[in-house]
mmCIF file of C-alpha atoms in Angstrom:
data_model
loop_
_atom_site.group_PDB
_atom_site.id
_atom_site.type_symbol
_atom_site.label_atom_id
_atom_site.label_comp_id
_atom_site.label_asym_id
_atom_site.label_seq_id
_atom_site.Cartn_x
_atom_site.Cartn_y
_atom_site.Cartn_z
ATOM 1 C CA UNK V 1 -46.097 6.911 -26.479
ATOM 2 C CA UNK V 2 -43.226 5.789 -28.716
ATOM 3 C CA UNK V 3 -41.001 8.526 -27.238
ATOM 4 C CA UNK V 4 -41.905 7.459 -23.701
ATOM 5 C CA UNK V 5 -40.992 3.803 -24.356
ATOM 6 C CA UNK V 6 -37.702 4.871 -26.011
ATOM 7 C CA UNK V 7 -36.951 7.066 -22.994
ATOM 8 C CA UNK V 8 -37.782 4.244 -20.570
ATOM 9 C CA UNK V 9 -35.646 1.748 -22.519
ATOM 10 C CA UNK V 10 -32.655 4.113 -22.586
ATOM 11 C CA UNK V 11 -33.096 4.833 -18.860
ATOM 12 C CA UNK V 12 -33.165 1.108 -18.005
ATOM 13 C CA UNK V 13 -30.091 0.454 -20.200
ATOM 14 C CA UNK V 14 -28.226 3.360 -18.602
ATOM 15 C CA UNK V 15 -29.063 2.078 -15.128
ATOM 16 C CA UNK V 16 -27.899 -1.407 -16.104
ATOM 17 C CA UNK V 17 -24.573 -0.060 -17.384
ATOM 18 C CA UNK V 18 -24.143 2.030 -14.213
ATOM 19 C CA UNK V 19 -24.867 -0.980 -12.000
ATOM 20 C CA UNK V 20 -22.404 -3.129 -13.959
ATOM 21 C CA UNK V 21 -19.725 -0.439 -13.724
ATOM 22 C CA UNK V 22 -20.048 -0.279 -9.954
ATOM 23 C CA UNK V 23 -19.566 -4.071 -9.639
ATOM 24 C CA UNK V 24 -15.920 -3.960 -10.690
ATOM 25 C CA UNK V 25 -13.492 -6.382 -9.077
ATOM 26 C CA UNK V 26 -9.973 -4.975 -9.129
ATOM 27 C CA UNK V 27 -7.350 -7.669 -9.764
ATOM 28 C CA UNK V 28 -4.366 -6.322 -11.684
ATOM 29 C CA UNK V 29 -1.957 -3.779 -10.188
ATOM 30 C CA UNK V 30 -0.490 -1.219 -12.591
ATOM 31 C CA UNK V 31 3.108 -0.856 -11.277
ATOM 32 C CA UNK V 32 3.876 2.170 -13.447
ATOM 33 C CA UNK V 33 0.994 4.051 -11.801
ATOM 34 C CA UNK V 34 1.649 2.811 -8.263
ATOM 35 C CA UNK V 35 4.096 3.777 -5.520
ATOM 36 C CA UNK V 36 5.245 2.982 -1.995
ATOM 37 C CA UNK V 37 6.864 5.908 -0.174
ATOM 38 C CA UNK V 38 8.030 6.718 3.341
ATOM 39 C CA UNK V 39 8.840 9.783 5.413
ATOM 40 C CA UNK V 40 11.067 9.956 8.476
ATOM 41 C CA UNK V 41 13.156 12.417 10.465
ATOM 42 C CA UNK V 42 16.917 12.353 10.527
ATOM 43 C CA UNK V 43 18.445 14.692 13.114
ATOM 44 C CA UNK V 44 15.073 16.445 13.250
ATOM 45 C CA UNK V 45 14.981 17.070 9.477
ATOM 46 C CA UNK V 46 12.106 15.590 7.444
ATOM 47 C CA UNK V 47 13.332 13.116 4.801
ATOM 48 C CA UNK V 48 11.510 11.300 2.005
ATOM 49 C CA UNK V 49 12.142 7.947 0.398
ATOM 50 C CA UNK V 50 10.555 5.284 -1.750
ATOM 51 C CA UNK V 51 10.799 1.669 -2.826
ATOM 52 C CA UNK V 52 11.179 1.249 -6.562
ATOM 53 C CA UNK V 53 10.312 -2.467 -6.847
ATOM 54 C CA UNK V 54 7.308 -4.212 -5.384
ATOM 55 C CA UNK V 55 4.604 -6.633 -6.454
ATOM 56 C CA UNK V 56 1.056 -6.755 -5.189
ATOM 57 C CA UNK V 57 -1.668 -9.353 -5.472
ATOM 58 C CA UNK V 58 -5.203 -8.076 -5.254
ATOM 59 C CA UNK V 59 -8.763 -9.333 -5.517
ATOM 60 C CA UNK V 60 -11.016 -6.513 -4.366
ATOM 61 C CA UNK V 61 -14.709 -5.980 -5.029
ATOM 62 C CA UNK V 62 -15.784 -2.762 -3.242
ATOM 63 C CA UNK V 63 -19.258 -4.263 -2.739
ATOM 64 C CA UNK V 64 -17.755 -7.287 -0.919
ATOM 65 C CA UNK V 65 -14.748 -6.009 1.064
ATOM 66 C CA UNK V 66 -14.842 -8.897 3.566
ATOM 67 C CA UNK V 67 -14.052 -11.309 0.707
ATOM 68 C CA UNK V 68 -11.098 -9.220 -0.521
ATOM 69 C CA UNK V 69 -7.550 -10.515 -0.667
ATOM 70 C CA UNK V 70 -4.547 -8.208 -0.781
ATOM 71 C CA UNK V 71 -0.836 -8.617 -0.245
ATOM 72 C CA UNK V 72 2.285 -6.742 -1.203
ATOM 73 C CA UNK V 73 5.917 -7.797 -1.355
ATOM 74 C CA UNK V 74 8.566 -5.062 -1.373
ATOM 75 C CA UNK V 75 12.106 -5.573 -2.653
ATOM 76 C CA UNK V 76 14.024 -3.845 0.157
ATOM 77 C CA UNK V 77 17.176 -3.469 -1.990
ATOM 78 C CA UNK V 78 15.177 -1.163 -4.284
ATOM 79 C CA UNK V 79 15.128 1.552 -1.613
ATOM 80 C CA UNK V 80 15.756 5.165 -2.535
ATOM 81 C CA UNK V 81 16.428 6.940 0.765
ATOM 82 C CA UNK V 82 17.576 10.169 -0.855
ATOM 83 C CA UNK V 83 21.277 9.499 -1.511
ATOM 84 C CA UNK V 84 23.438 6.609 -2.688
ATOM 85 C CA UNK V 85 25.305 6.637 0.658
ATOM 86 C CA UNK V 86 22.034 6.252 2.560
ATOM 87 C CA UNK V 87 20.841 3.566 0.138
ATOM 88 C CA UNK V 88 24.060 1.581 0.638
ATOM 89 C CA UNK V 89 23.825 1.940 4.430
ATOM 90 C CA UNK V 90 20.211 0.851 4.894
ATOM 91 C CA UNK V 91 20.522 -2.399 2.927
ATOM 92 C CA UNK V 92 23.320 -3.533 5.298
ATOM 93 C CA UNK V 93 23.114 -5.878 8.274
ATOM 94 C CA UNK V 94 22.292 -3.265 10.932
ATOM 95 C CA UNK V 95 19.333 -1.877 8.973
ATOM 96 C CA UNK V 96 17.349 -4.093 6.566
ATOM 97 C CA UNK V 97 19.960 -6.868 6.211
ATOM 98 C CA UNK V 98 18.763 -7.608 2.665
ATOM 99 C CA UNK V 99 21.137 -10.551 2.261
ATOM 100 C CA UNK V 100 19.188 -12.454 4.925
ATOM 101 C CA UNK V 101 15.804 -10.683 4.536
ATOM 102 C CA UNK V 102 15.410 -9.375 0.955
ATOM 103 C CA UNK V 103 11.650 -8.712 1.138
ATOM 104 C CA UNK V 104 9.118 -6.983 3.353
ATOM 105 C CA UNK V 105 5.549 -8.265 3.108
ATOM 106 C CA UNK V 106 2.079 -7.154 4.065
ATOM 107 C CA UNK V 107 -0.877 -9.563 4.003
ATOM 108 C CA UNK V 108 -4.381 -8.218 4.595
ATOM 109 C CA UNK V 109 -6.405 -10.331 7.034
ATOM 110 C CA UNK V 110 -9.607 -8.310 7.253
ATOM 111 C CA UNK V 111 -11.102 -5.457 5.224
ATOM 112 C CA UNK V 112 -14.367 -3.767 6.144
ATOM 113 C CA UNK V 113 -16.287 -0.825 4.746
ATOM 114 C CA UNK V 114 -16.195 2.379 6.753
ATOM 115 C CA UNK V 115 -18.194 4.717 4.541
ATOM 116 C CA UNK V 116 -18.423 5.381 0.824
ATOM 117 C CA UNK V 117 -15.193 4.110 -0.758
ATOM 118 C CA UNK V 118 -13.554 4.092 2.686
ATOM 119 C CA UNK V 119 -12.304 0.910 4.315
ATOM 120 C CA UNK V 120 -10.468 -0.267 7.424
ATOM 121 C CA UNK V 121 -7.709 -2.773 6.721
ATOM 122 C CA UNK V 122 -6.117 -5.068 9.282
ATOM 123 C CA UNK V 123 -3.182 -7.271 8.386
ATOM 124 C CA UNK V 124 0.321 -8.473 9.143
ATOM 125 C CA UNK V 125 3.491 -6.573 8.228
ATOM 126 C CA UNK V 126 6.693 -8.669 8.200
ATOM 127 C CA UNK V 127 10.202 -7.185 8.007
ATOM 128 C CA UNK V 128 13.463 -8.926 8.947
ATOM 129 C CA UNK V 129 11.548 -12.017 10.065
ATOM 130 C CA UNK V 130 9.512 -10.020 12.601
ATOM 131 C CA UNK V 131 5.751 -9.664 12.185
ATOM 132 C CA UNK V 132 3.376 -7.053 13.590
ATOM 133 C CA UNK V 133 -0.380 -6.599 13.232
ATOM 134 C CA UNK V 134 -1.222 -3.222 11.731
ATOM 135 C CA UNK V 135 -4.442 -1.389 10.944
ATOM 136 C CA UNK V 136 -4.950 1.539 8.600
ATOM 137 C CA UNK V 137 -7.627 3.397 6.640
ATOM 138 C CA UNK V 138 -7.887 2.755 2.895
ATOM 139 C CA UNK V 139 -9.518 4.997 0.331
ATOM 140 C CA UNK V 140 -10.648 3.910 -3.145
ATOM 141 C CA UNK V 141 -11.147 6.358 -6.008
ATOM 142 C CA UNK V 142 -12.525 5.009 -9.286
ATOM 143 C CA UNK V 143 -10.838 6.483 -12.362
ATOM 144 C CA UNK V 144 -12.427 5.034 -15.479
ATOM 145 C CA UNK V 145 -11.794 1.273 -15.459
ATOM 146 C CA UNK V 146 -9.095 1.671 -12.799
ATOM 147 C CA UNK V 147 -9.305 2.037 -9.062
ATOM 148 C CA UNK V 148 -6.699 3.962 -7.073
ATOM 149 C CA UNK V 149 -6.169 2.674 -3.538
ATOM 150 C CA UNK V 150 -4.427 5.025 -1.094
ATOM 151 C CA UNK V 151 -3.486 4.540 2.505
ATOM 152 C CA UNK V 152 -0.740 4.822 5.053
ATOM 153 C CA UNK V 153 0.382 3.889 8.529
ATOM 154 C CA UNK V 154 3.132 4.623 11.036
ATOM 155 C CA UNK V 155 5.717 1.879 11.397
ATOM 156 C CA UNK V 156 8.106 1.868 14.347
ATOM 157 C CA UNK V 157 11.504 0.664 13.221
ATOM 158 C CA UNK V 158 12.330 -0.735 16.683
ATOM 159 C CA UNK V 159 9.467 -3.238 16.274
ATOM 160 C CA UNK V 160 11.394 -4.788 13.370
ATOM 161 C CA UNK V 161 14.999 -4.256 14.564
ATOM 162 C CA UNK V 162 15.618 -1.787 11.732
ATOM 163 C CA UNK V 163 18.684 0.136 12.838
ATOM 164 C CA UNK V 164 20.627 -2.025 15.272
ATOM 165 C CA UNK V 165 23.756 -1.313 17.278
ATOM 166 C CA UNK V 166 24.690 2.361 17.215
ATOM 167 C CA UNK V 167 21.522 3.040 15.172
ATOM 168 C CA UNK V 168 19.170 1.567 17.794
ATOM 169 C CA UNK V 169 18.745 4.960 19.470
ATOM 170 C CA UNK V 170 16.343 7.452 17.996
ATOM 171 C CA UNK V 171 18.413 10.636 18.377
ATOM 172 C CA UNK V 172 19.741 10.499 14.798
ATOM 173 C CA UNK V 173 16.961 8.611 12.974
ATOM 174 C CA UNK V 174 13.475 8.733 14.490
ATOM 175 C CA UNK V 175 11.656 5.556 15.470
ATOM 176 C CA UNK V 176 8.416 6.481 13.672
ATOM 177 C CA UNK V 177 8.390 6.005 9.910
ATOM 178 C CA UNK V 178 5.314 7.111 7.961
ATOM 179 C CA UNK V 179 4.641 4.621 5.151
ATOM 180 C CA UNK V 180 2.250 5.627 2.364
ATOM 181 C CA UNK V 181 1.087 3.824 -0.730
ATOM 182 C CA UNK V 182 -0.878 4.473 -3.859
ATOM 183 C CA UNK V 183 -1.823 1.398 -5.851
ATOM 184 C CA UNK V 184 -3.606 1.639 -9.176
ATOM 185 C CA UNK V 185 -5.508 -1.491 -10.191
ATOM 186 C CA UNK V 186 -7.760 -2.586 -13.044
ATOM 187 C CA UNK V 187 -10.243 -5.412 -13.328
ATOM 188 C CA UNK V 188 -9.167 -8.697 -14.907
ATOM 189 C CA UNK V 189 -5.967 -10.668 -14.610
#
């Protein structure tokens, strides 16, 4: 009987620890383990890039996605488009115009569960003073005390006047830009 009560006690304690572990609220982004990247075509050739500086605010409990808050602010001057010439070009007035519009922002407006650790996110993306509603799938993978959020969406540069003047056509640089992110977050502030 003593062995049975010890077994039951350890089972209840294990279940309690498991339930507590699943009730994690992710609040602190780990920038060194996070990234924002993009892919596009230039003259039909696939190109990759990334933003090296961004900050994100997060309050996300997977059990209560409707109560979640998430936003990200990207320093557009931190772009790495594959070469220093490209980097210098895209921060200028006809592309991102970072002197007037140094940041791009995304603010989540609604997050809902769409399966186990799968969510649909709707929010507002703002670049160069122009805002667009976007929607994308989000996946959460727990890794110890951290959660890794991954997602992506297609942004059309014409919607934000990215590439004006001679760059407004899409024969050299395509209109569709695939934006992807991986954000690692831990609980606590």
